[in-house]
Amino acid sequence: MYGTPVAEPKFWKALLAAALFCVPLSLIVRALFRMNDLAWIITAVTSTLVVASIMHARVVNDWRAQGTMNLEVFERRTKVAPKIRVGKRWP
């Protein structure tokens, strides 16, 4: 249980999210600039890969999520089992 690696986000999910944004945008650019098919495919694929890699890098290196995950690991390791009595210490 302890010491298991934390699951990292998958690149294909970022690629799918980027494709949903970049492909319609590249279709608009194709219509505005009257691009041929090969130039449009290169533009769509390149922009999708670039945006997906930026998204994936930001999610993997998110310092706020790392702090939260480290806090959960710390709490799991230091919690006291239920029904444990700790004696009072008198001065």
PDB file of N, CA and C in Angstrom:
ATOM      1  N   MET A   1       0.818  -1.180   0.000  1.00  0.00           N
ATOM      2  CA  MET A   1       0.000   0.000   0.000  1.00  0.00           C
ATOM      3  C   MET A   1       0.868   1.253   0.000  1.00  0.00           C
ATOM      4  N   TYR A   2       1.862   1.267   0.903  1.00  0.00           N
ATOM      5  CA  TYR A   2       2.746   2.420   0.935  1.00  0.00           C
ATOM      6  C   TYR A   2       3.879   2.204  -0.046  1.00  0.00           C
ATOM      7  N   GLY A   3       4.347   3.288  -0.604  1.00  0.00           N
ATOM      8  CA  GLY A   3       5.444   3.186  -1.542  1.00  0.00           C
ATOM      9  C   GLY A   3       5.016   2.833  -2.954  1.00  0.00           C
ATOM     10  N   THR A   4       3.725   2.717  -3.207  1.00  0.00           N
ATOM     11  CA  THR A   4       3.274   2.432  -4.568  1.00  0.00           C
ATOM     12  C   THR A   4       3.353   3.713  -5.382  1.00  0.00           C
ATOM     13  N   PRO A   5       3.724   3.619  -6.628  1.00  0.00           N
ATOM     14  CA  PRO A   5       3.836   4.836  -7.435  1.00  0.00           C
ATOM     15  C   PRO A   5       2.468   5.472  -7.682  1.00  0.00           C
ATOM     16  N   VAL A   6       2.463   6.782  -7.714  1.00  0.00           N
ATOM     17  CA  VAL A   6       1.233   7.523  -7.952  1.00  0.00           C
ATOM     18  C   VAL A   6       0.902   7.451  -9.438  1.00  0.00           C
ATOM     19  N   ALA A   7      -0.356   7.226  -9.749  1.00  0.00           N
ATOM     20  CA  ALA A   7      -0.771   7.129 -11.147  1.00  0.00           C
ATOM     21  C   ALA A   7      -0.606   8.488 -11.822  1.00  0.00           C
ATOM     22  N   GLU A   8       0.016   8.492 -12.981  1.00  0.00           N
ATOM     23  CA  GLU A   8       0.214   9.730 -13.721  1.00  0.00           C
ATOM     24  C   GLU A   8      -0.836   9.841 -14.817  1.00  0.00           C
ATOM     25  N   PRO A   9      -1.172  11.059 -15.213  1.00  0.00           N
ATOM     26  CA  PRO A   9      -2.153  11.236 -16.274  1.00  0.00           C
ATOM     27  C   PRO A   9      -1.635  10.681 -17.606  1.00  0.00           C
ATOM     28  N   LYS A  10      -2.542  10.192 -18.407  1.00  0.00           N
ATOM     29  CA  LYS A  10      -2.179   9.588 -19.683  1.00  0.00           C
ATOM     30  C   LYS A  10      -2.121  10.650 -20.784  1.00  0.00           C
ATOM     31  N   PHE A  11      -1.182  10.473 -21.709  1.00  0.00           N
ATOM     32  CA  PHE A  11      -1.014  11.439 -22.787  1.00  0.00           C
ATOM     33  C   PHE A  11      -2.185  11.396 -23.767  1.00  0.00           C
ATOM     34  N   TRP A  12      -2.785  10.219 -23.959  1.00  0.00           N
ATOM     35  CA  TRP A  12      -3.857  10.120 -24.951  1.00  0.00           C
ATOM     36  C   TRP A  12      -5.076  10.938 -24.541  1.00  0.00           C
ATOM     37  N   LYS A  13      -5.277  11.132 -23.233  1.00  0.00           N
ATOM     38  CA  LYS A  13      -6.404  11.952 -22.789  1.00  0.00           C
ATOM     39  C   LYS A  13      -6.161  13.416 -23.123  1.00  0.00           C
ATOM     40  N   ALA A  14      -4.933  13.867 -22.955  1.00  0.00           N
ATOM     41  CA  ALA A  14      -4.593  15.236 -23.346  1.00  0.00           C
ATOM     42  C   ALA A  14      -4.679  15.393 -24.857  1.00  0.00           C
ATOM     43  N   LEU A  15      -4.303  14.345 -25.584  1.00  0.00           N
ATOM     44  CA  LEU A  15      -4.375  14.395 -27.045  1.00  0.00           C
ATOM     45  C   LEU A  15      -5.817  14.499 -27.519  1.00  0.00           C
ATOM     46  N   LEU A  16      -6.709  13.781 -26.872  1.00  0.00           N
ATOM     47  CA  LEU A  16      -8.120  13.844 -27.238  1.00  0.00           C
ATOM     48  C   LEU A  16      -8.703  15.230 -26.950  1.00  0.00           C
ATOM     49  N   ALA A  17      -8.379  15.783 -25.795  1.00  0.00           N
ATOM     50  CA  ALA A  17      -8.880  17.117 -25.447  1.00  0.00           C
ATOM     51  C   ALA A  17      -8.324  18.175 -26.395  1.00  0.00           C
ATOM     52  N   ALA A  18      -7.062  18.039 -26.769  1.00  0.00           N
ATOM     53  CA  ALA A  18      -6.456  18.997 -27.692  1.00  0.00           C
ATOM     54  C   ALA A  18      -7.063  18.861 -29.085  1.00  0.00           C
ATOM     55  N   ALA A  19      -7.360  17.631 -29.496  1.00  0.00           N
ATOM     56  CA  ALA A  19      -7.958  17.426 -30.820  1.00  0.00           C
ATOM     57  C   ALA A  19      -9.349  18.050 -30.909  1.00  0.00           C
ATOM     58  N   LEU A  20     -10.091  17.973 -29.803  1.00  0.00           N
ATOM     59  CA  LEU A  20     -11.430  18.582 -29.800  1.00  0.00           C
ATOM     60  C   LEU A  20     -11.367  20.098 -29.939  1.00  0.00           C
ATOM     61  N   PHE A  21     -10.241  20.694 -29.559  1.00  0.00           N
ATOM     62  CA  PHE A  21     -10.076  22.134 -29.691  1.00  0.00           C
ATOM     63  C   PHE A  21      -9.386  22.521 -30.994  1.00  0.00           C
ATOM     64  N   CYS A  22      -8.316  21.794 -31.355  1.00  0.00           N
ATOM     65  CA  CYS A  22      -7.460  22.212 -32.475  1.00  0.00           C
ATOM     66  C   CYS A  22      -8.032  21.872 -33.852  1.00  0.00           C
ATOM     67  N   VAL A  23      -8.710  20.759 -33.988  1.00  0.00           N
ATOM     68  CA  VAL A  23      -9.211  20.375 -35.316  1.00  0.00           C
ATOM     69  C   VAL A  23     -10.285  21.341 -35.819  1.00  0.00           C
ATOM     70  N   PRO A  24     -11.296  21.715 -35.014  1.00  0.00           N
ATOM     71  CA  PRO A  24     -12.242  22.725 -35.512  1.00  0.00           C
ATOM     72  C   PRO A  24     -11.583  24.076 -35.782  1.00  0.00           C
ATOM     73  N   LEU A  25     -10.603  24.432 -34.947  1.00  0.00           N
ATOM     74  CA  LEU A  25      -9.894  25.690 -35.178  1.00  0.00           C
ATOM     75  C   LEU A  25      -9.100  25.643 -36.483  1.00  0.00           C
ATOM     76  N   SER A  26      -8.481  24.516 -36.773  1.00  0.00           N
ATOM     77  CA  SER A  26      -7.727  24.407 -38.024  1.00  0.00           C
ATOM     78  C   SER A  26      -8.666  24.366 -39.235  1.00  0.00           C
ATOM     79  N   LEU A  27      -9.883  23.869 -39.058  1.00  0.00           N
ATOM     80  CA  LEU A  27     -10.864  23.932 -40.151  1.00  0.00           C
ATOM     81  C   LEU A  27     -11.247  25.377 -40.464  1.00  0.00           C
ATOM     82  N   ILE A  28     -11.367  26.198 -39.432  1.00  0.00           N
ATOM     83  CA  ILE A  28     -11.670  27.614 -39.645  1.00  0.00           C
ATOM     84  C   ILE A  28     -10.500  28.301 -40.351  1.00  0.00           C
ATOM     85  N   VAL A  29      -9.283  27.987 -39.923  1.00  0.00           N
ATOM     86  CA  VAL A  29      -8.093  28.560 -40.568  1.00  0.00           C
ATOM     87  C   VAL A  29      -8.013  28.095 -42.021  1.00  0.00           C
ATOM     88  N   ARG A  30      -8.380  26.854 -42.274  1.00  0.00           N
ATOM     89  CA  ARG A  30      -8.362  26.336 -43.649  1.00  0.00           C
ATOM     90  C   ARG A  30      -9.346  27.091 -44.534  1.00  0.00           C
ATOM     91  N   ALA A  31     -10.518  27.383 -43.992  1.00  0.00           N
ATOM     92  CA  ALA A  31     -11.518  28.103 -44.774  1.00  0.00           C
ATOM     93  C   ALA A  31     -11.101  29.558 -45.012  1.00  0.00           C
ATOM     94  N   LEU A  32     -10.475  30.166 -44.019  1.00  0.00           N
ATOM     95  CA  LEU A  32     -10.079  31.568 -44.165  1.00  0.00           C
ATOM     96  C   LEU A  32      -8.917  31.754 -45.128  1.00  0.00           C
ATOM     97  N   PHE A  33      -7.949  30.869 -45.082  1.00  0.00           N
ATOM     98  CA  PHE A  33      -6.748  31.027 -45.902  1.00  0.00           C
ATOM     99  C   PHE A  33      -6.726  30.125 -47.128  1.00  0.00           C
ATOM    100  N   ARG A  34      -7.774  29.388 -47.353  1.00  0.00           N
ATOM    101  CA  ARG A  34      -7.908  28.489 -48.516  1.00  0.00           C
ATOM    102  C   ARG A  34      -6.683  27.589 -48.679  1.00  0.00           C
ATOM    103  N   MET A  35      -6.434  26.781 -47.641  1.00  0.00           N
ATOM    104  CA  MET A  35      -5.288  25.877 -47.634  1.00  0.00           C
ATOM    105  C   MET A  35      -5.629  24.600 -48.402  1.00  0.00           C
ATOM    106  N   ASN A  36      -4.601  23.960 -48.960  1.00  0.00           N
ATOM    107  CA  ASN A  36      -4.843  22.663 -49.589  1.00  0.00           C
ATOM    108  C   ASN A  36      -4.884  21.578 -48.510  1.00  0.00           C
ATOM    109  N   ASP A  37      -5.212  20.368 -48.917  1.00  0.00           N
ATOM    110  CA  ASP A  37      -5.439  19.289 -47.947  1.00  0.00           C
ATOM    111  C   ASP A  37      -4.190  18.925 -47.157  1.00  0.00           C
ATOM    112  N   LEU A  38      -3.052  18.835 -47.826  1.00  0.00           N
ATOM    113  CA  LEU A  38      -1.825  18.441 -47.148  1.00  0.00           C
ATOM    114  C   LEU A  38      -1.412  19.479 -46.106  1.00  0.00           C
ATOM    115  N   ALA A  39      -1.504  20.742 -46.448  1.00  0.00           N
ATOM    116  CA  ALA A  39      -1.144  21.802 -45.491  1.00  0.00           C
ATOM    117  C   ALA A  39      -2.107  21.801 -44.298  1.00  0.00           C
ATOM    118  N   TRP A  40      -3.381  21.536 -44.563  1.00  0.00           N
ATOM    119  CA  TRP A  40      -4.350  21.492 -43.470  1.00  0.00           C
ATOM    120  C   TRP A  40      -4.077  20.326 -42.534  1.00  0.00           C
ATOM    121  N   ILE A  41      -3.763  19.149 -43.080  1.00  0.00           N
ATOM    122  CA  ILE A  41      -3.482  17.977 -42.255  1.00  0.00           C
ATOM    123  C   ILE A  41      -2.236  18.214 -41.403  1.00  0.00           C
ATOM    124  N   ILE A  42      -1.204  18.789 -41.998  1.00  0.00           N
ATOM    125  CA  ILE A  42       0.024  19.084 -41.253  1.00  0.00           C
ATOM    126  C   ILE A  42      -0.261  20.089 -40.143  1.00  0.00           C
ATOM    127  N   THR A  43      -1.052  21.112 -40.439  1.00  0.00           N
ATOM    128  CA  THR A  43      -1.401  22.122 -39.437  1.00  0.00           C
ATOM    129  C   THR A  43      -2.210  21.504 -38.300  1.00  0.00           C
ATOM    130  N   ALA A  44      -3.191  20.696 -38.623  1.00  0.00           N
ATOM    131  CA  ALA A  44      -4.044  20.087 -37.607  1.00  0.00           C
ATOM    132  C   ALA A  44      -3.253  19.135 -36.709  1.00  0.00           C
ATOM    133  N   VAL A  45      -2.441  18.288 -37.308  1.00  0.00           N
ATOM    134  CA  VAL A  45      -1.676  17.308 -36.525  1.00  0.00           C
ATOM    135  C   VAL A  45      -0.626  18.001 -35.660  1.00  0.00           C
ATOM    136  N   THR A  46       0.086  18.949 -36.241  1.00  0.00           N
ATOM    137  CA  THR A  46       1.130  19.645 -35.483  1.00  0.00           C
ATOM    138  C   THR A  46       0.552  20.438 -34.321  1.00  0.00           C
ATOM    139  N   SER A  47      -0.512  21.181 -34.579  1.00  0.00           N
ATOM    140  CA  SER A  47      -1.098  21.981 -33.504  1.00  0.00           C
ATOM    141  C   SER A  47      -1.688  21.087 -32.410  1.00  0.00           C
ATOM    142  N   THR A  48      -2.281  19.969 -32.789  1.00  0.00           N
ATOM    143  CA  THR A  48      -2.837  19.049 -31.799  1.00  0.00           C
ATOM    144  C   THR A  48      -1.738  18.448 -30.928  1.00  0.00           C
ATOM    145  N   LEU A  49      -0.643  18.024 -31.532  1.00  0.00           N
ATOM    146  CA  LEU A  49       0.454  17.450 -30.755  1.00  0.00           C
ATOM    147  C   LEU A  49       1.111  18.478 -29.838  1.00  0.00           C
ATOM    148  N   VAL A  50       1.267  19.701 -30.319  1.00  0.00           N
ATOM    149  CA  VAL A  50       1.894  20.737 -29.494  1.00  0.00           C
ATOM    150  C   VAL A  50       1.015  21.077 -28.297  1.00  0.00           C
ATOM    151  N   VAL A  51      -0.268  21.293 -28.538  1.00  0.00           N
ATOM    152  CA  VAL A  51      -1.177  21.641 -27.442  1.00  0.00           C
ATOM    153  C   VAL A  51      -1.300  20.476 -26.460  1.00  0.00           C
ATOM    154  N   ALA A  52      -1.358  19.246 -26.961  1.00  0.00           N
ATOM    155  CA  ALA A  52      -1.465  18.080 -26.074  1.00  0.00           C
ATOM    156  C   ALA A  52      -0.213  17.914 -25.220  1.00  0.00           C
ATOM    157  N   SER A  53       0.951  18.147 -25.793  1.00  0.00           N
ATOM    158  CA  SER A  53       2.173  18.005 -25.003  1.00  0.00           C
ATOM    159  C   SER A  53       2.273  19.093 -23.942  1.00  0.00           C
ATOM    160  N   ILE A  54       1.827  20.309 -24.244  1.00  0.00           N
ATOM    161  CA  ILE A  54       1.826  21.381 -23.249  1.00  0.00           C
ATOM    162  C   ILE A  54       0.838  21.056 -22.123  1.00  0.00           C
ATOM    163  N   MET A  55      -0.359  20.593 -22.491  1.00  0.00           N
ATOM    164  CA  MET A  55      -1.348  20.234 -21.473  1.00  0.00           C
ATOM    165  C   MET A  55      -0.842  19.106 -20.579  1.00  0.00           C
ATOM    166  N   HIS A  56      -0.266  18.094 -21.178  1.00  0.00           N
ATOM    167  CA  HIS A  56       0.222  16.945 -20.418  1.00  0.00           C
ATOM    168  C   HIS A  56       1.358  17.358 -19.482  1.00  0.00           C
ATOM    169  N   ALA A  57       2.258  18.190 -19.969  1.00  0.00           N
ATOM    170  CA  ALA A  57       3.371  18.641 -19.126  1.00  0.00           C
ATOM    171  C   ALA A  57       2.869  19.463 -17.950  1.00  0.00           C
ATOM    172  N   ARG A  58       1.867  20.289 -18.177  1.00  0.00           N
ATOM    173  CA  ARG A  58       1.336  21.102 -17.083  1.00  0.00           C
ATOM    174  C   ARG A  58       0.615  20.253 -16.047  1.00  0.00           C
ATOM    175  N   VAL A  59      -0.083  19.223 -16.492  1.00  0.00           N
ATOM    176  CA  VAL A  59      -0.798  18.365 -15.543  1.00  0.00           C
ATOM    177  C   VAL A  59       0.187  17.517 -14.748  1.00  0.00           C
ATOM    178  N   VAL A  60       1.211  17.002 -15.382  1.00  0.00           N
ATOM    179  CA  VAL A  60       2.186  16.158 -14.690  1.00  0.00           C
ATOM    180  C   VAL A  60       2.980  16.979 -13.684  1.00  0.00           C
ATOM    181  N   ASN A  61       3.333  18.208 -14.032  1.00  0.00           N
ATOM    182  CA  ASN A  61       4.183  19.028 -13.167  1.00  0.00           C
ATOM    183  C   ASN A  61       3.387  20.031 -12.343  1.00  0.00           C
ATOM    184  N   ASP A  62       2.136  19.746 -12.061  1.00  0.00           N
ATOM    185  CA  ASP A  62       1.304  20.674 -11.299  1.00  0.00           C
ATOM    186  C   ASP A  62       1.720  20.627  -9.833  1.00  0.00           C
ATOM    187  N   TRP A  63       2.303  21.701  -9.337  1.00  0.00           N
ATOM    188  CA  TRP A  63       2.826  21.713  -7.975  1.00  0.00           C
ATOM    189  C   TRP A  63       1.708  21.687  -6.938  1.00  0.00           C
ATOM    190  N   ARG A  64       0.525  22.195  -7.288  1.00  0.00           N
ATOM    191  CA  ARG A  64      -0.566  22.167  -6.316  1.00  0.00           C
ATOM    192  C   ARG A  64      -1.047  20.745  -6.089  1.00  0.00           C
ATOM    193  N   ALA A  65      -1.132  19.955  -7.138  1.00  0.00           N
ATOM    194  CA  ALA A  65      -1.562  18.564  -6.985  1.00  0.00           C
ATOM    195  C   ALA A  65      -0.510  17.747  -6.243  1.00  0.00           C
ATOM    196  N   GLN A  66       0.757  18.020  -6.478  1.00  0.00           N
ATOM    197  CA  GLN A  66       1.807  17.292  -5.773  1.00  0.00           C
ATOM    198  C   GLN A  66       1.735  17.541  -4.273  1.00  0.00           C
ATOM    199  N   GLY A  67       1.465  18.784  -3.878  1.00  0.00           N
ATOM    200  CA  GLY A  67       1.342  19.087  -2.453  1.00  0.00           C
ATOM    201  C   GLY A  67       0.169  18.359  -1.833  1.00  0.00           C
ATOM    202  N   THR A  68      -0.934  18.262  -2.554  1.00  0.00           N
ATOM    203  CA  THR A  68      -2.104  17.564  -2.040  1.00  0.00           C
ATOM    204  C   THR A  68      -1.823  16.073  -1.910  1.00  0.00           C
ATOM    205  N   MET A  69      -1.174  15.494  -2.902  1.00  0.00           N
ATOM    206  CA  MET A  69      -0.882  14.070  -2.842  1.00  0.00           C
ATOM    207  C   MET A  69       0.097  13.766  -1.717  1.00  0.00           C
ATOM    208  N   ASN A  70       1.100  14.628  -1.516  1.00  0.00           N
ATOM    209  CA  ASN A  70       2.043  14.398  -0.436  1.00  0.00           C
ATOM    210  C   ASN A  70       1.352  14.514   0.917  1.00  0.00           C
ATOM    211  N   LEU A  71       0.395  15.426   1.058  1.00  0.00           N
ATOM    212  CA  LEU A  71      -0.339  15.574   2.309  1.00  0.00           C
ATOM    213  C   LEU A  71      -1.161  14.323   2.601  1.00  0.00           C
ATOM    214  N   GLU A  72      -1.779  13.752   1.588  1.00  0.00           N
ATOM    215  CA  GLU A  72      -2.557  12.530   1.801  1.00  0.00           C
ATOM    216  C   GLU A  72      -1.661  11.370   2.221  1.00  0.00           C
ATOM    217  N   VAL A  73      -0.499  11.249   1.611  1.00  0.00           N
ATOM    218  CA  VAL A  73       0.430  10.181   1.986  1.00  0.00           C
ATOM    219  C   VAL A  73       0.886  10.388   3.430  1.00  0.00           C
ATOM    220  N   PHE A  74       1.190  11.624   3.799  1.00  0.00           N
ATOM    221  CA  PHE A  74       1.619  11.912   5.166  1.00  0.00           C
ATOM    222  C   PHE A  74       0.524  11.569   6.172  1.00  0.00           C
ATOM    223  N   GLU A  75      -0.722  11.928   5.859  1.00  0.00           N
ATOM    224  CA  GLU A  75      -1.818  11.633   6.782  1.00  0.00           C
ATOM    225  C   GLU A  75      -2.059  10.139   6.907  1.00  0.00           C
ATOM    226  N   ARG A  76      -1.932   9.392   5.818  1.00  0.00           N
ATOM    227  CA  ARG A  76      -2.114   7.945   5.885  1.00  0.00           C
ATOM    228  C   ARG A  76      -1.034   7.291   6.742  1.00  0.00           C
ATOM    229  N   ARG A  77       0.181   7.782   6.639  1.00  0.00           N
ATOM    230  CA  ARG A  77       1.283   7.167   7.383  1.00  0.00           C
ATOM    231  C   ARG A  77       1.267   7.529   8.861  1.00  0.00           C
ATOM    232  N   THR A  78       0.700   8.661   9.219  1.00  0.00           N
ATOM    233  CA  THR A  78       0.778   9.111  10.609  1.00  0.00           C
ATOM    234  C   THR A  78      -0.532   8.998  11.360  1.00  0.00           C
ATOM    235  N   LYS A  79      -1.566   8.441  10.771  1.00  0.00           N
ATOM    236  CA  LYS A  79      -2.838   8.366  11.484  1.00  0.00           C
ATOM    237  C   LYS A  79      -2.780   7.304  12.580  1.00  0.00           C
ATOM    238  N   VAL A  80      -3.590   7.512  13.581  1.00  0.00           N
ATOM    239  CA  VAL A  80      -3.664   6.591  14.706  1.00  0.00           C
ATOM    240  C   VAL A  80      -4.819   5.634  14.446  1.00  0.00           C
ATOM    241  N   ALA A  81      -4.598   4.382  14.736  1.00  0.00           N
ATOM    242  CA  ALA A  81      -5.638   3.380  14.524  1.00  0.00           C
ATOM    243  C   ALA A  81      -6.838   3.678  15.421  1.00  0.00           C
ATOM    244  N   PRO A  82      -8.040   3.259  15.033  1.00  0.00           N
ATOM    245  CA  PRO A  82      -9.210   3.518  15.861  1.00  0.00           C
ATOM    246  C   PRO A  82      -9.152   2.748  17.184  1.00  0.00           C
ATOM    247  N   LYS A  83      -9.794   3.314  18.198  1.00  0.00           N
ATOM    248  CA  LYS A  83      -9.909   2.717  19.537  1.00  0.00           C
ATOM    249  C   LYS A  83      -8.554   2.520  20.220  1.00  0.00           C
ATOM    250  N   ILE A  84      -7.688   3.456  20.044  1.00  0.00           N
ATOM    251  CA  ILE A  84      -6.401   3.445  20.735  1.00  0.00           C
ATOM    252  C   ILE A  84      -6.475   4.491  21.839  1.00  0.00           C
ATOM    253  N   ARG A  85      -6.166   4.079  23.054  1.00  0.00           N
ATOM    254  CA  ARG A  85      -6.196   5.026  24.158  1.00  0.00           C
ATOM    255  C   ARG A  85      -4.798   5.566  24.402  1.00  0.00           C
ATOM    256  N   VAL A  86      -4.749   6.857  24.487  1.00  0.00           N
ATOM    257  CA  VAL A  86      -3.493   7.499  24.829  1.00  0.00           C
ATOM    258  C   VAL A  86      -3.663   8.064  26.232  1.00  0.00           C
ATOM    259  N   GLY A  87      -2.849   7.603  27.135  1.00  0.00           N
ATOM    260  CA  GLY A  87      -2.962   8.040  28.527  1.00  0.00           C
ATOM    261  C   GLY A  87      -2.637   9.499  28.706  1.00  0.00           C
ATOM    262  N   LYS A  88      -3.321  10.122  29.668  1.00  0.00           N
ATOM    263  CA  LYS A  88      -3.055  11.530  29.952  1.00  0.00           C
ATOM    264  C   LYS A  88      -1.770  11.621  30.780  1.00  0.00           C
ATOM    265  N   ARG A  89      -1.066  12.631  30.530  1.00  0.00           N
ATOM    266  CA  ARG A  89       0.177  12.853  31.264  1.00  0.00           C
ATOM    267  C   ARG A  89      -0.051  13.994  32.261  1.00  0.00           C
ATOM    268  N   TRP A  90       0.108  13.695  33.524  1.00  0.00           N
ATOM    269  CA  TRP A  90      -0.114  14.721  34.549  1.00  0.00           C
ATOM    270  C   TRP A  90       1.186  15.460  34.819  1.00  0.00           C
ATOM    271  N   PRO A  91       1.083  16.761  34.983  1.00  0.00           N
ATOM    272  CA  PRO A  91       2.315  17.527  35.234  1.00  0.00           C
ATOM    273  C   PRO A  91       2.888  17.316  36.601  1.00  0.00           C
TER     274      PRO A  91
END
